[in-house]
mmCIF file of C-alpha atoms and ligand atoms in Angstrom:
data_model
loop_
_atom_site.group_PDB
_atom_site.id
_atom_site.type_symbol
_atom_site.label_atom_id
_atom_site.label_comp_id
_atom_site.label_asym_id
_atom_site.label_seq_id
_atom_site.Cartn_x
_atom_site.Cartn_y
_atom_site.Cartn_z
ATOM 1 C CA MET A 3 -58.798 51.276 118.604
ATOM 2 C CA SER A 4 -55.874 53.561 117.917
ATOM 3 C CA THR A 5 -56.586 56.059 115.165
ATOM 4 C CA ASP A 6 -53.042 57.403 115.414
ATOM 5 C CA MET A 7 -51.114 57.946 112.223
ATOM 6 C CA ILE A 8 -47.522 57.666 111.001
ATOM 7 C CA ILE A 9 -46.206 60.527 108.910
ATOM 8 C CA VAL A 10 -43.358 59.606 106.542
ATOM 9 C CA PHE A 11 -40.795 62.268 105.601
ATOM 10 C CA PHE A 12 -38.828 61.928 102.371
ATOM 11 C CA GLY A 13 -35.555 63.827 102.695
ATOM 12 C CA GLU A 14 -33.506 63.819 99.507
ATOM 13 C CA LEU A 15 -36.520 62.826 97.487
ATOM 14 C CA SER A 16 -37.919 66.264 98.017
ATOM 15 C CA THR A 17 -35.201 67.725 95.779
ATOM 16 C CA LYS A 18 -36.427 65.754 92.747
ATOM 17 C CA GLY A 19 -38.167 67.812 90.099
ATOM 18 C CA LYS A 20 -40.861 66.646 87.707
ATOM 19 C CA ASN A 21 -40.518 62.945 88.418
ATOM 20 C CA ILE A 22 -41.022 63.356 92.143
ATOM 21 C CA MET A 23 -44.280 61.394 92.064
ATOM 22 C CA ASP A 24 -42.478 58.388 90.497
ATOM 23 C CA PHE A 25 -40.135 58.387 93.488
ATOM 24 C CA ILE A 26 -42.940 58.734 96.002
ATOM 25 C CA ARG A 27 -45.091 56.058 94.381
ATOM 26 C CA LEU A 28 -42.169 53.605 94.358
ATOM 27 C CA LEU A 29 -41.378 54.452 97.967
ATOM 28 C CA GLY A 30 -45.042 53.876 98.819
ATOM 29 C CA LYS A 31 -45.002 50.521 97.036
ATOM 30 C CA ASN A 32 -41.808 49.458 98.838
ATOM 31 C CA ILE A 33 -43.219 50.583 102.194
ATOM 32 C CA LYS A 34 -46.468 48.661 101.631
ATOM 33 C CA HIS A 35 -44.467 45.569 100.776
ATOM 34 C CA ALA A 36 -42.255 45.906 103.864
ATOM 35 C CA LEU A 37 -45.327 46.347 106.088
ATOM 36 C CA ARG A 38 -47.547 43.757 104.422
ATOM 37 C CA GLU A 39 -47.871 41.689 107.613
ATOM 38 C CA PHE A 40 -49.809 44.573 109.221
ATOM 39 C CA GLY A 41 -53.059 44.037 107.342
ATOM 40 C CA SER A 42 -55.119 46.851 108.813
ATOM 41 C CA LEU A 43 -52.794 49.743 107.927
ATOM 42 C CA GLU A 44 -54.242 52.336 105.530
ATOM 43 C CA TYR A 45 -52.079 54.442 103.254
ATOM 44 C CA GLU A 46 -52.369 57.875 101.711
ATOM 45 C CA ILE A 47 -49.590 58.621 99.254
ATOM 46 C CA LYS A 48 -49.257 62.372 98.812
ATOM 47 C CA LYS A 49 -46.657 64.714 97.373
ATOM 48 C CA ASP A 50 -45.578 66.077 100.757
ATOM 49 C CA HIS A 51 -45.732 62.929 102.901
ATOM 50 C CA ILE A 52 -46.961 59.364 103.011
ATOM 51 C CA TYR A 53 -49.580 58.968 105.747
ATOM 52 C CA ILE A 54 -50.124 55.581 107.357
ATOM 53 C CA LEU A 55 -53.201 55.151 109.536
ATOM 54 C CA LEU A 56 -52.400 52.608 112.224
ATOM 55 C CA ASN A 57 -55.973 51.305 112.732
ATOM 56 C CA GLY A 58 -54.913 49.560 115.933
ATOM 57 C CA CYS A 59 -51.447 48.321 114.838
ATOM 58 C CA ASP A 60 -48.587 48.851 117.267
ATOM 59 C CA TYR A 61 -46.351 51.767 116.260
ATOM 60 C CA GLU A 62 -43.122 50.245 117.601
ATOM 61 C CA SER A 63 -43.555 47.022 115.620
ATOM 62 C CA VAL A 64 -44.455 48.879 112.423
ATOM 63 C CA LYS A 65 -41.610 51.348 112.938
ATOM 64 C CA SER A 66 -38.902 48.684 113.225
ATOM 65 C CA LYS A 67 -39.658 47.545 109.664
ATOM 66 C CA LEU A 68 -40.566 50.943 108.242
ATOM 67 C CA LEU A 69 -37.325 52.691 109.195
ATOM 68 C CA LYS A 70 -35.270 50.249 107.129
ATOM 69 C CA VAL A 71 -36.992 51.117 103.861
ATOM 70 C CA PRO A 72 -34.511 53.066 101.689
ATOM 71 C CA GLY A 73 -35.804 56.495 100.662
ATOM 72 C CA LEU A 74 -37.390 57.274 104.011
ATOM 73 C CA LEU A 75 -35.648 60.040 105.943
ATOM 74 C CA SER A 76 -37.728 59.856 109.120
ATOM 75 C CA CYS A 77 -41.169 59.181 110.457
ATOM 76 C CA ALA A 78 -43.274 60.449 113.325
ATOM 77 C CA LEU A 79 -46.116 59.031 115.334
ATOM 78 C CA ALA A 80 -48.916 61.610 115.147
ATOM 79 C CA LYS A 81 -51.411 61.218 117.977
ATOM 80 C CA ALA A 82 -55.044 61.524 116.968
ATOM 81 C CA VAL A 83 -56.950 64.193 118.911
ATOM 82 C CA GLN A 84 -60.528 65.492 118.823
ATOM 83 C CA LYS A 85 -60.876 68.600 116.721
ATOM 84 C CA ASP A 86 -61.331 71.121 119.514
ATOM 85 C CA LEU A 87 -58.966 73.590 121.097
ATOM 86 C CA ASN A 88 -58.995 72.094 124.562
ATOM 87 C CA SER A 89 -58.125 68.571 123.396
ATOM 88 C CA LEU A 90 -55.354 69.966 121.217
ATOM 89 C CA GLN A 91 -53.894 71.973 124.088
ATOM 90 C CA GLU A 92 -53.871 68.984 126.436
ATOM 91 C CA GLU A 93 -52.271 66.636 123.886
ATOM 92 C CA ALA A 94 -49.738 69.275 122.786
ATOM 93 C CA LEU A 95 -48.672 69.714 126.402
ATOM 94 C CA LYS A 96 -48.245 65.949 126.797
ATOM 95 C CA VAL A 97 -46.209 65.685 123.599
ATOM 96 C CA TYR A 98 -44.072 68.672 124.621
ATOM 97 C CA LEU A 99 -43.309 67.164 128.051
ATOM 98 C CA GLU A 100 -42.364 63.847 126.429
ATOM 99 C CA THR A 101 -39.672 65.579 124.364
ATOM 100 C CA GLY A 102 -37.812 66.718 127.506
ATOM 101 C CA LYS A 103 -36.831 69.943 125.708
ATOM 102 C CA ILE A 104 -37.119 73.518 126.980
ATOM 103 C CA SER A 105 -37.575 75.939 124.086
ATOM 104 C CA PHE A 106 -40.353 75.195 121.620
ATOM 105 C CA LYS A 107 -42.673 76.576 119.028
ATOM 106 C CA VAL A 108 -46.050 75.392 117.791
ATOM 107 C CA ASP A 109 -46.524 74.895 114.074
ATOM 108 C CA THR A 110 -50.026 74.239 112.761
ATOM 109 C CA LYS A 111 -51.082 72.946 109.321
ATOM 110 C CA ARG A 112 -54.803 73.405 108.690
ATOM 111 C CA ILE A 113 -55.455 70.922 105.876
ATOM 112 C CA ASP A 114 -59.196 70.957 106.644
ATOM 113 C CA LYS A 115 -59.951 74.555 105.680
ATOM 114 C CA THR A 116 -63.455 74.319 107.159
ATOM 115 C CA PHE A 117 -61.981 74.097 110.654
ATOM 116 C CA GLU A 118 -63.050 77.346 112.323
ATOM 117 C CA ILE A 119 -59.856 78.285 114.238
ATOM 118 C CA HIS A 120 -57.063 79.622 112.019
ATOM 119 C CA SER A 121 -53.487 78.335 112.213
ATOM 120 C CA ASP A 122 -51.893 81.404 113.785
ATOM 121 C CA ILE A 123 -54.544 81.536 116.496
ATOM 122 C CA LEU A 124 -54.032 77.833 117.212
ATOM 123 C CA ASN A 125 -50.264 78.383 117.404
ATOM 124 C CA ARG A 126 -50.770 81.181 119.909
ATOM 125 C CA GLU A 127 -53.422 79.493 122.048
ATOM 126 C CA ILE A 128 -51.587 76.183 122.253
ATOM 127 C CA GLY A 129 -48.212 77.878 122.860
ATOM 128 C CA ALA A 130 -49.708 79.986 125.681
ATOM 129 C CA PHE A 131 -51.214 76.854 127.255
ATOM 130 C CA ILE A 132 -47.849 75.040 127.285
ATOM 131 C CA LEU A 133 -46.122 78.124 128.721
ATOM 132 C CA GLU A 134 -48.667 78.313 131.506
ATOM 133 C CA LYS A 135 -48.640 74.612 132.408
ATOM 134 C CA ALA A 136 -44.963 73.707 131.966
ATOM 135 C CA GLU A 137 -42.910 75.878 134.280
ATOM 136 C CA THR A 138 -39.541 75.794 132.555
ATOM 137 C CA SER A 139 -40.912 76.041 129.010
ATOM 138 C CA ARG A 140 -39.850 78.889 126.753
ATOM 139 C CA VAL A 141 -41.006 79.906 123.283
ATOM 140 C CA ASP A 142 -38.345 80.392 120.633
ATOM 141 C CA VAL A 143 -39.763 80.869 117.142
ATOM 142 C CA HIS A 144 -36.345 81.088 115.442
ATOM 143 C CA GLN A 145 -34.307 78.236 116.905
ATOM 144 C CA PRO A 146 -36.575 76.075 119.042
ATOM 145 C CA GLU A 147 -35.197 72.837 120.474
ATOM 146 C CA THR A 148 -38.449 71.161 119.504
ATOM 147 C CA ILE A 149 -41.401 71.948 117.268
ATOM 148 C CA ILE A 150 -44.874 70.853 118.344
ATOM 149 C CA HIS A 151 -46.665 70.077 115.108
ATOM 150 C CA ILE A 152 -50.433 70.321 114.905
ATOM 151 C CA MET A 153 -52.185 68.962 111.840
ATOM 152 C CA ILE A 154 -55.891 69.533 111.272
ATOM 153 C CA ARG A 155 -57.269 66.991 108.821
ATOM 154 C CA GLU A 156 -60.816 66.082 107.840
ATOM 155 C CA GLU A 157 -61.094 62.934 109.924
ATOM 156 C CA SER A 158 -59.187 64.128 112.993
ATOM 157 C CA ALA A 159 -56.553 66.489 114.352
ATOM 158 C CA TYR A 160 -53.042 65.214 115.075
ATOM 159 C CA VAL A 161 -50.144 66.245 117.301
ATOM 160 C CA TYR A 162 -46.518 65.174 117.010
ATOM 161 C CA ALA A 163 -43.013 66.387 117.821
ATOM 162 C CA LYS A 164 -40.446 63.604 117.862
ATOM 163 C CA LYS A 165 -39.181 62.112 114.616
ATOM 164 C CA ASP A 166 -37.515 58.711 114.294
ATOM 165 C CA SER A 167 -34.699 58.571 111.755
ATOM 166 C CA GLY A 168 -34.689 56.181 108.811
ATOM 167 C CA ILE A 169 -31.741 55.371 106.559
ATOM 168 C CA GLY A 170 -32.423 58.050 103.929
ATOM 169 C CA GLY A 171 -31.364 57.516 100.320
ATOM 170 C CA TYR A 172 -33.697 56.547 97.484
ATOM 171 C CA PRO A 173 -36.332 53.834 97.045
ATOM 172 C CA VAL A 174 -34.788 50.578 95.808
ATOM 173 C CA GLY A 175 -35.288 50.148 92.091
ATOM 174 C CA ILE A 176 -35.433 53.817 91.131
ATOM 175 C CA ALA A 177 -31.800 53.863 89.994
ATOM 176 C CA GLY A 178 -31.788 50.626 87.946
ATOM 177 C CA LYS A 179 -29.908 47.397 88.630
ATOM 178 C CA SER A 180 -26.339 46.416 89.505
ATOM 179 C CA MET A 181 -24.605 43.041 89.565
ATOM 180 C CA LEU A 182 -22.835 42.977 92.940
ATOM 181 C CA MET A 183 -19.973 40.587 93.621
ATOM 182 C CA ILE A 184 -20.514 39.051 97.032
ATOM 183 C CA SER A 185 -17.947 37.084 99.004
ATOM 184 C CA GLY A 186 -18.524 35.860 102.542
ATOM 185 C CA GLY A 187 -16.411 38.651 104.068
ATOM 186 C CA ILE A 188 -17.280 41.813 105.919
ATOM 187 C CA ASP A 189 -17.014 44.279 103.073
ATOM 188 C CA SER A 190 -19.254 43.145 100.241
ATOM 189 C CA PRO A 191 -22.506 42.956 102.272
ATOM 190 C CA VAL A 192 -21.861 46.515 103.466
ATOM 191 C CA ALA A 193 -21.255 47.609 99.873
ATOM 192 C CA ALA A 194 -24.548 45.919 98.987
ATOM 193 C CA TYR A 195 -26.376 47.845 101.682
ATOM 194 C CA LEU A 196 -24.942 51.159 100.461
ATOM 195 C CA MET A 197 -25.965 50.424 96.883
ATOM 196 C CA MET A 198 -29.511 49.512 97.940
ATOM 197 C CA LYS A 199 -29.726 52.618 100.091
ATOM 198 C CA ARG A 200 -28.958 54.660 96.990
ATOM 199 C CA GLY A 201 -31.943 53.147 95.168
ATOM 200 C CA VAL A 202 -30.032 50.500 93.216
ATOM 201 C CA LYS A 203 -31.652 47.097 92.919
ATOM 202 C CA LEU A 204 -29.074 44.322 93.258
ATOM 203 C CA GLU A 205 -28.533 40.940 91.775
ATOM 204 C CA CYS A 206 -25.570 39.163 93.361
ATOM 205 C CA VAL A 207 -22.869 36.892 91.995
ATOM 206 C CA HIS A 208 -20.714 34.598 94.078
ATOM 207 C CA PHE A 209 -17.722 32.624 92.794
ATOM 208 C CA ALA A 210 -17.518 29.238 94.465
ATOM 209 C CA ALA A 211 -14.708 26.728 94.162
ATOM 210 C CA PRO A 212 -16.034 23.370 95.353
ATOM 211 C CA PRO A 213 -14.686 21.091 96.763
ATOM 212 C CA TYR A 214 -12.120 23.603 98.050
ATOM 213 C CA THR A 215 -14.924 25.834 99.306
ATOM 214 C CA SER A 216 -17.800 24.188 101.144
ATOM 215 C CA GLN A 217 -21.585 24.472 101.282
ATOM 216 C CA LYS A 218 -21.009 26.419 104.514
ATOM 217 C CA VAL A 219 -19.853 29.385 102.431
ATOM 218 C CA ILE A 220 -23.058 29.330 100.389
ATOM 219 C CA ASP A 221 -25.080 29.093 103.610
ATOM 220 C CA LYS A 222 -23.203 32.086 104.902
ATOM 221 C CA ILE A 223 -23.951 34.105 101.762
ATOM 222 C CA HIS A 224 -27.615 33.150 102.178
ATOM 223 C CA ASP A 225 -27.630 34.364 105.764
ATOM 224 C CA LEU A 226 -25.957 37.624 104.742
ATOM 225 C CA LEU A 227 -28.409 38.218 101.923
ATOM 226 C CA LYS A 228 -31.312 37.339 104.204
ATOM 227 C CA VAL A 229 -30.301 40.260 106.439
ATOM 228 C CA LEU A 230 -30.175 42.481 103.364
ATOM 229 C CA THR A 231 -33.753 41.553 102.398
ATOM 230 C CA ASP A 232 -34.801 44.094 105.041
ATOM 231 C CA TYR A 233 -33.763 46.674 102.460
ATOM 232 C CA GLN A 234 -34.528 44.827 99.205
ATOM 233 C CA PRO A 235 -37.165 42.141 99.803
ATOM 234 C CA SER A 236 -36.064 39.699 97.114
ATOM 235 C CA ILE A 237 -32.485 39.119 95.943
ATOM 236 C CA LYS A 238 -31.357 36.915 93.078
ATOM 237 C CA LEU A 239 -28.052 35.112 93.652
ATOM 238 C CA TYR A 240 -25.921 33.567 90.893
ATOM 239 C CA ILE A 241 -23.426 30.968 92.071
ATOM 240 C CA VAL A 242 -20.617 30.518 89.556
ATOM 241 C CA PRO A 243 -18.672 27.223 89.566
ATOM 242 C CA PHE A 244 -15.185 28.686 89.406
ATOM 243 C CA THR A 245 -12.953 25.728 90.322
ATOM 244 C CA GLU A 246 -11.659 24.717 86.882
ATOM 245 C CA LEU A 247 -10.885 28.240 85.780
ATOM 246 C CA GLU A 248 -9.241 29.042 89.077
ATOM 247 C CA LYS A 249 -7.004 25.959 88.959
ATOM 248 C CA SER A 250 -5.902 26.791 85.420
ATOM 249 C CA ILE A 251 -5.142 30.370 86.410
ATOM 250 C CA TYR A 252 -3.054 29.183 89.309
ATOM 251 C CA GLU A 253 -1.069 26.767 87.156
ATOM 252 C CA ILE A 254 -0.232 29.369 84.527
ATOM 253 C CA ALA A 255 0.002 32.629 86.453
ATOM 254 C CA GLY A 256 2.079 31.638 89.465
ATOM 255 C CA PRO A 257 1.513 33.095 92.893
ATOM 256 C CA SER A 258 2.216 36.779 92.343
ATOM 257 C CA TYR A 259 -0.086 37.388 89.351
ATOM 258 C CA CYS A 260 -2.740 34.844 90.297
ATOM 259 C CA VAL A 261 -5.055 37.220 92.147
ATOM 260 C CA THR A 262 -4.914 39.923 89.472
ATOM 261 C CA ILE A 263 -5.859 37.446 86.784
ATOM 262 C CA MET A 264 -8.501 35.802 88.908
ATOM 263 C CA ARG A 265 -10.116 39.191 89.531
ATOM 264 C CA ARG A 266 -10.074 39.921 85.803
ATOM 265 C CA MET A 267 -11.821 36.612 85.148
ATOM 266 C CA MET A 268 -14.384 37.317 87.834
ATOM 267 C CA LEU A 269 -15.100 40.688 86.285
ATOM 268 C CA ARG A 270 -15.466 39.183 82.801
ATOM 269 C CA ILE A 271 -18.024 36.705 84.148
ATOM 270 C CA ALA A 272 -19.837 39.249 86.322
ATOM 271 C CA GLU A 273 -20.192 41.536 83.297
ATOM 272 C CA ARG A 274 -21.590 38.752 81.143
ATOM 273 C CA LEU A 275 -24.204 38.075 83.798
ATOM 274 C CA ALA A 276 -24.833 41.801 84.157
ATOM 275 C CA TYR A 277 -25.531 42.172 80.428
ATOM 276 C CA GLN A 278 -27.720 39.052 80.431
ATOM 277 C CA HIS A 279 -29.852 40.360 83.268
ATOM 278 C CA ASN A 280 -30.090 44.049 82.355
ATOM 279 C CA CYS A 281 -27.791 45.395 85.041
ATOM 280 C CA LEU A 282 -26.327 48.801 84.218
ATOM 281 C CA VAL A 283 -23.215 48.526 86.390
ATOM 282 C CA VAL A 284 -21.115 46.047 88.340
ATOM 283 C CA SER A 285 -20.251 46.635 91.996
ATOM 284 C CA GLY A 286 -18.130 45.175 94.789
ATOM 285 C CA GLY A 287 -16.704 45.682 98.256
ATOM 286 C CA GLU A 288 -13.168 46.853 97.490
ATOM 287 C CA SER A 289 -11.541 49.565 99.557
ATOM 288 C CA ILE A 290 -8.482 51.399 98.233
ATOM 289 C CA GLY A 291 -5.259 49.786 99.422
ATOM 290 C CA GLN A 292 -6.919 47.131 101.613
ATOM 291 C CA VAL A 293 -5.052 44.275 99.909
ATOM 292 C CA ALA A 294 -2.771 43.866 96.883
ATOM 293 C CA SER A 295 -5.667 43.538 94.427
ATOM 294 C CA GLN A 296 -7.197 46.759 95.701
ATOM 295 C CA THR A 297 -4.418 49.247 95.036
ATOM 296 C CA LEU A 298 -5.288 51.813 92.383
ATOM 297 C CA HIS A 299 -2.708 50.156 90.108
ATOM 298 C CA SER A 300 -4.440 46.801 90.521
ATOM 299 C CA MET A 301 -7.910 48.249 90.077
ATOM 300 C CA LYS A 302 -6.839 49.847 86.811
ATOM 301 C CA VAL A 303 -5.426 46.619 85.392
ATOM 302 C CA ILE A 304 -8.403 44.571 86.583
ATOM 303 C CA GLU A 305 -10.922 46.992 85.112
ATOM 304 C CA GLU A 306 -9.258 46.947 81.698
ATOM 305 C CA VAL A 307 -11.298 43.842 80.884
ATOM 306 C CA GLY A 308 -14.601 45.503 81.673
ATOM 307 C CA SER A 309 -16.889 47.796 79.735
ATOM 308 C CA LEU A 310 -19.512 48.622 82.361
ATOM 309 C CA PRO A 311 -18.968 51.134 85.156
ATOM 310 C CA PHE A 312 -17.612 49.432 88.291
ATOM 311 C CA ILE A 313 -18.947 51.007 91.468
ATOM 312 C CA ARG A 314 -17.124 50.494 94.734
ATOM 313 C CA PRO A 315 -19.114 52.212 97.471
ATOM 314 C CA LEU A 316 -16.448 51.408 100.077
ATOM 315 C CA ALA A 317 -13.479 52.653 98.044
ATOM 316 C CA THR A 318 -12.728 55.428 100.537
ATOM 317 C CA TYR A 319 -13.839 53.726 103.746
ATOM 318 C CA ASP A 320 -11.447 52.608 106.483
ATOM 319 C CA LYS A 321 -11.907 49.068 107.745
ATOM 320 C CA THR A 322 -13.084 50.401 111.132
ATOM 321 C CA GLU A 323 -15.795 52.407 109.391
ATOM 322 C CA ILE A 324 -16.857 49.358 107.384
ATOM 323 C CA ILE A 325 -17.011 47.225 110.521
ATOM 324 C CA ALA A 326 -19.122 49.836 112.326
ATOM 325 C CA LEU A 327 -21.579 49.855 109.430
ATOM 326 C CA ALA A 328 -21.605 46.043 109.240
ATOM 327 C CA LYS A 329 -22.533 45.940 112.937
ATOM 328 C CA LYS A 330 -25.236 48.541 112.430
ATOM 329 C CA ILE A 331 -26.939 46.657 109.615
ATOM 330 C CA GLY A 332 -26.498 43.276 111.316
ATOM 331 C CA THR A 333 -24.167 41.485 108.876
ATOM 332 C CA TYR A 334 -20.994 41.591 110.986
ATOM 333 C CA ASP A 335 -21.610 38.534 113.172
ATOM 334 C CA ILE A 336 -22.378 36.435 110.107
ATOM 335 C CA SER A 337 -19.377 37.768 108.178
ATOM 336 C CA ILE A 338 -16.867 36.850 110.870
ATOM 337 C CA ARG A 339 -17.854 33.186 110.868
ATOM 338 C CA PRO A 340 -14.796 31.360 109.524
ATOM 339 C CA PHE A 341 -14.990 30.495 105.834
ATOM 340 C CA GLU A 342 -12.828 29.645 102.849
ATOM 341 C CA ASP A 343 -13.117 32.074 99.967
ATOM 342 C CA CYS A 344 -12.200 30.882 96.515
ATOM 343 C CA CYS A 345 -9.480 33.536 96.542
ATOM 344 C CA THR A 346 -7.856 32.171 99.661
ATOM 345 C CA ILE A 347 -7.740 28.450 98.931
ATOM 346 C CA PHE A 348 -4.315 28.575 97.355
ATOM 347 C CA THR A 349 -1.703 30.259 99.521
ATOM 348 C CA LEU A 350 -0.428 33.104 97.442
ATOM 349 C CA LYS A 351 2.935 34.551 98.328
ATOM 350 C CA ASP A 352 3.612 38.221 97.581
ATOM 351 C CA PRO A 353 0.680 39.083 95.358
ATOM 352 C CA VAL A 354 1.639 41.927 93.048
ATOM 353 C CA THR A 355 0.504 45.410 94.075
ATOM 354 C CA HIS A 356 1.586 47.149 90.833
ATOM 355 C CA PRO A 357 0.625 44.626 88.134
ATOM 356 C CA ASN A 358 1.990 45.220 84.670
ATOM 357 C CA SER A 359 -0.786 45.237 82.101
ATOM 358 C CA GLU A 360 1.365 43.777 79.310
ATOM 359 C CA LYS A 361 2.596 40.989 81.519
ATOM 360 C CA VAL A 362 -0.992 40.176 82.548
ATOM 361 C CA LYS A 363 -2.051 39.977 78.890
ATOM 362 C CA GLU A 364 0.903 37.779 78.078
ATOM 363 C CA ILE A 365 -0.001 35.340 80.859
ATOM 364 C CA GLU A 366 -3.649 35.306 79.805
ATOM 365 C CA SER A 367 -2.674 34.585 76.204
ATOM 366 C CA ARG A 368 -1.349 31.245 77.409
ATOM 367 C CA LEU A 369 -4.712 30.371 78.919
ATOM 368 C CA ASP A 370 -7.666 29.214 76.861
ATOM 369 C CA TYR A 371 -10.061 31.043 79.134
ATOM 370 C CA GLN A 372 -12.891 31.981 76.722
ATOM 371 C CA LYS A 373 -14.380 28.511 76.748
ATOM 372 C CA MET A 374 -13.976 28.207 80.525
ATOM 373 C CA ILE A 375 -15.758 31.526 81.008
ATOM 374 C CA LEU A 376 -18.614 30.314 78.815
ATOM 375 C CA ASP A 377 -18.823 27.127 80.880
ATOM 376 C CA CYS A 378 -18.912 29.149 84.097
ATOM 377 C CA VAL A 379 -21.770 31.281 82.773
ATOM 378 C CA LYS A 380 -23.631 28.275 81.376
ATOM 379 C CA ASN A 381 -23.440 26.358 84.637
ATOM 380 C CA VAL A 382 -24.445 29.177 86.928
ATOM 381 C CA GLU A 383 -26.851 28.163 89.649
ATOM 382 C CA VAL A 384 -29.611 30.670 90.378
ATOM 383 C CA GLN A 385 -31.166 31.051 93.804
ATOM 384 C CA TYR A 386 -33.677 33.498 95.276
ATOM 385 C CA ILE A 387 -33.408 34.890 98.769
ATOM 386 C CA THR A 388 -36.548 36.576 100.041
ATOM 387 C CA ASP A 389 -37.810 38.205 103.215
ATOM 388 C CA GLU A 390 -40.512 35.549 103.605
ATOM 389 C CA GLU A 391 -40.362 33.433 106.740
ATOM 390 C CA GLU A 392 -38.815 30.072 105.951
ATOM 391 C CA GLU A 393 -40.867 26.973 106.635
ATOM 392 C CA PHE A 394 -39.253 24.119 108.472
HETATM 393 P P1 ATP B 27 -13.128 40.983 103.538
HETATM 394 O O1 ATP B 27 -12.183 41.924 102.903
HETATM 395 O O2 ATP B 27 -13.828 41.510 104.705
HETATM 396 O O3 ATP B 27 -12.615 39.612 103.748
HETATM 397 P P2 ATP B 27 -14.430 41.129 101.098
HETATM 398 O O4 ATP B 27 -15.806 40.662 100.769
HETATM 399 O O5 ATP B 27 -14.164 42.539 100.831
HETATM 400 O O6 ATP B 27 -14.299 40.716 102.521
HETATM 401 P P3 ATP B 27 -11.985 40.774 99.545
HETATM 402 O O7 ATP B 27 -11.105 39.596 99.442
HETATM 403 O O8 ATP B 27 -11.474 42.026 100.102
HETATM 404 O O9 ATP B 27 -13.290 40.289 100.312
HETATM 405 O O10 ATP B 27 -12.535 40.998 98.070
HETATM 406 C C1 ATP B 27 -12.850 42.242 97.524
HETATM 407 C C2 ATP B 27 -14.148 42.190 96.764
HETATM 408 O O11 ATP B 27 -14.099 41.261 95.688
HETATM 409 C C3 ATP B 27 -15.292 41.707 97.609
HETATM 410 O O12 ATP B 27 -15.829 42.750 98.391
HETATM 411 C C4 ATP B 27 -16.261 41.199 96.590
HETATM 412 O O13 ATP B 27 -16.988 42.263 95.996
HETATM 413 C C5 ATP B 27 -15.320 40.572 95.552
HETATM 414 N N1 ATP B 27 -15.118 39.135 95.829
HETATM 415 C C6 ATP B 27 -14.101 38.548 96.477
HETATM 416 N N2 ATP B 27 -14.262 37.210 96.524
HETATM 417 C C7 ATP B 27 -15.397 36.933 95.876
HETATM 418 C C8 ATP B 27 -16.136 35.737 95.572
HETATM 419 N N3 ATP B 27 -15.722 34.532 95.949
HETATM 420 N N4 ATP B 27 -17.286 35.857 94.883
HETATM 421 C C9 ATP B 27 -17.751 37.066 94.501
HETATM 422 N N5 ATP B 27 -17.109 38.208 94.758
HETATM 423 C C10 ATP B 27 -15.957 38.156 95.438
HETATM 424 MG MG1 MG B 28 -12.228 43.369 101.510
#
């Protein structure tokens, strides 16, 4: 049975001061949850690293889940070796050759202080062995292309060099909660991913306008959120019945101010839900200048109705950058399925790019929207999307 071990590296976490153990414990909890299908794994949660003993589990399968856990910078497969010089030399040579690099150095950590050979002697003896056996090898202690790490622990010695990169960021939940507005488009799922990556736990709100928008849109949102459960294992989705309010807005506002007012209503509702469910901020997938409602002028007028911070992780991203990220996280193919958004069901000619705040207020004063907002909030449908396999 494999006694190999995974070493987890933290990255930005390591800059945290006194509360560093809170971060590491939460990361450990999130990792254990993500890897719960691998029953025989054993964990050691320490200040420098999290160690995961494989106990026979396959590294590649574990790795594919592990690397998606926010807060993990990278991980390495450390090969278990007998605690004697010869075994260490042989394994170190193998690991070095696998890297395909030329210049190297050996770096030993002797955690088991009873081990008789000291770190600097191990570094020298193992380095000399590699130099002798691998013809083109060269030692460079200052800027090596690869470092051969040796770790002497109580139960075994370990050798590793290559690290596999994770997504970095912070463990989900450490930063508090946000209410994220999710449409079925490309942008909002990417914004969701970036929020999660930064340690923010999300609850999501979607505005639906049946019968103008169909169940297919809700299915699409489900599929998108299902992909995102790789990063946050359980996501709560609020579906707001928006049809009545939207129709009234359209009747009163006319085409050019319709979107601005609709966005203000969405924000009012999203904030109510945010307050109800202890979210500290609201977030969404807007990118500066992408459409009329996303100019800075529009954002200002829309945000006037809010009191919570509104975070837009994609504000400065180009569409090509957003698409690349959507492909990387696996939401793109779902996002491009055709769908009707509640904002696109009425054809709106020339939506205003520089809305006038006074004019917006004047239009809204002709709309008895308070009651409709209350109805929207009261009739919200709540659903849970989890990373559990679905039963058919
Ligand atoms: P794309 O621009 O790729 O079509 P998008 O999700 O960004 O997708 P936009 O029309 O640009 O859609 O909307 C900007 C933002 O407003 C979205 O990212 C989302 O946060 C929010 N939003 C739009 N429509 C809805 C909706 N029906 N329900 C909830 N939020 C929405
Ligand atoms: Mg967009």
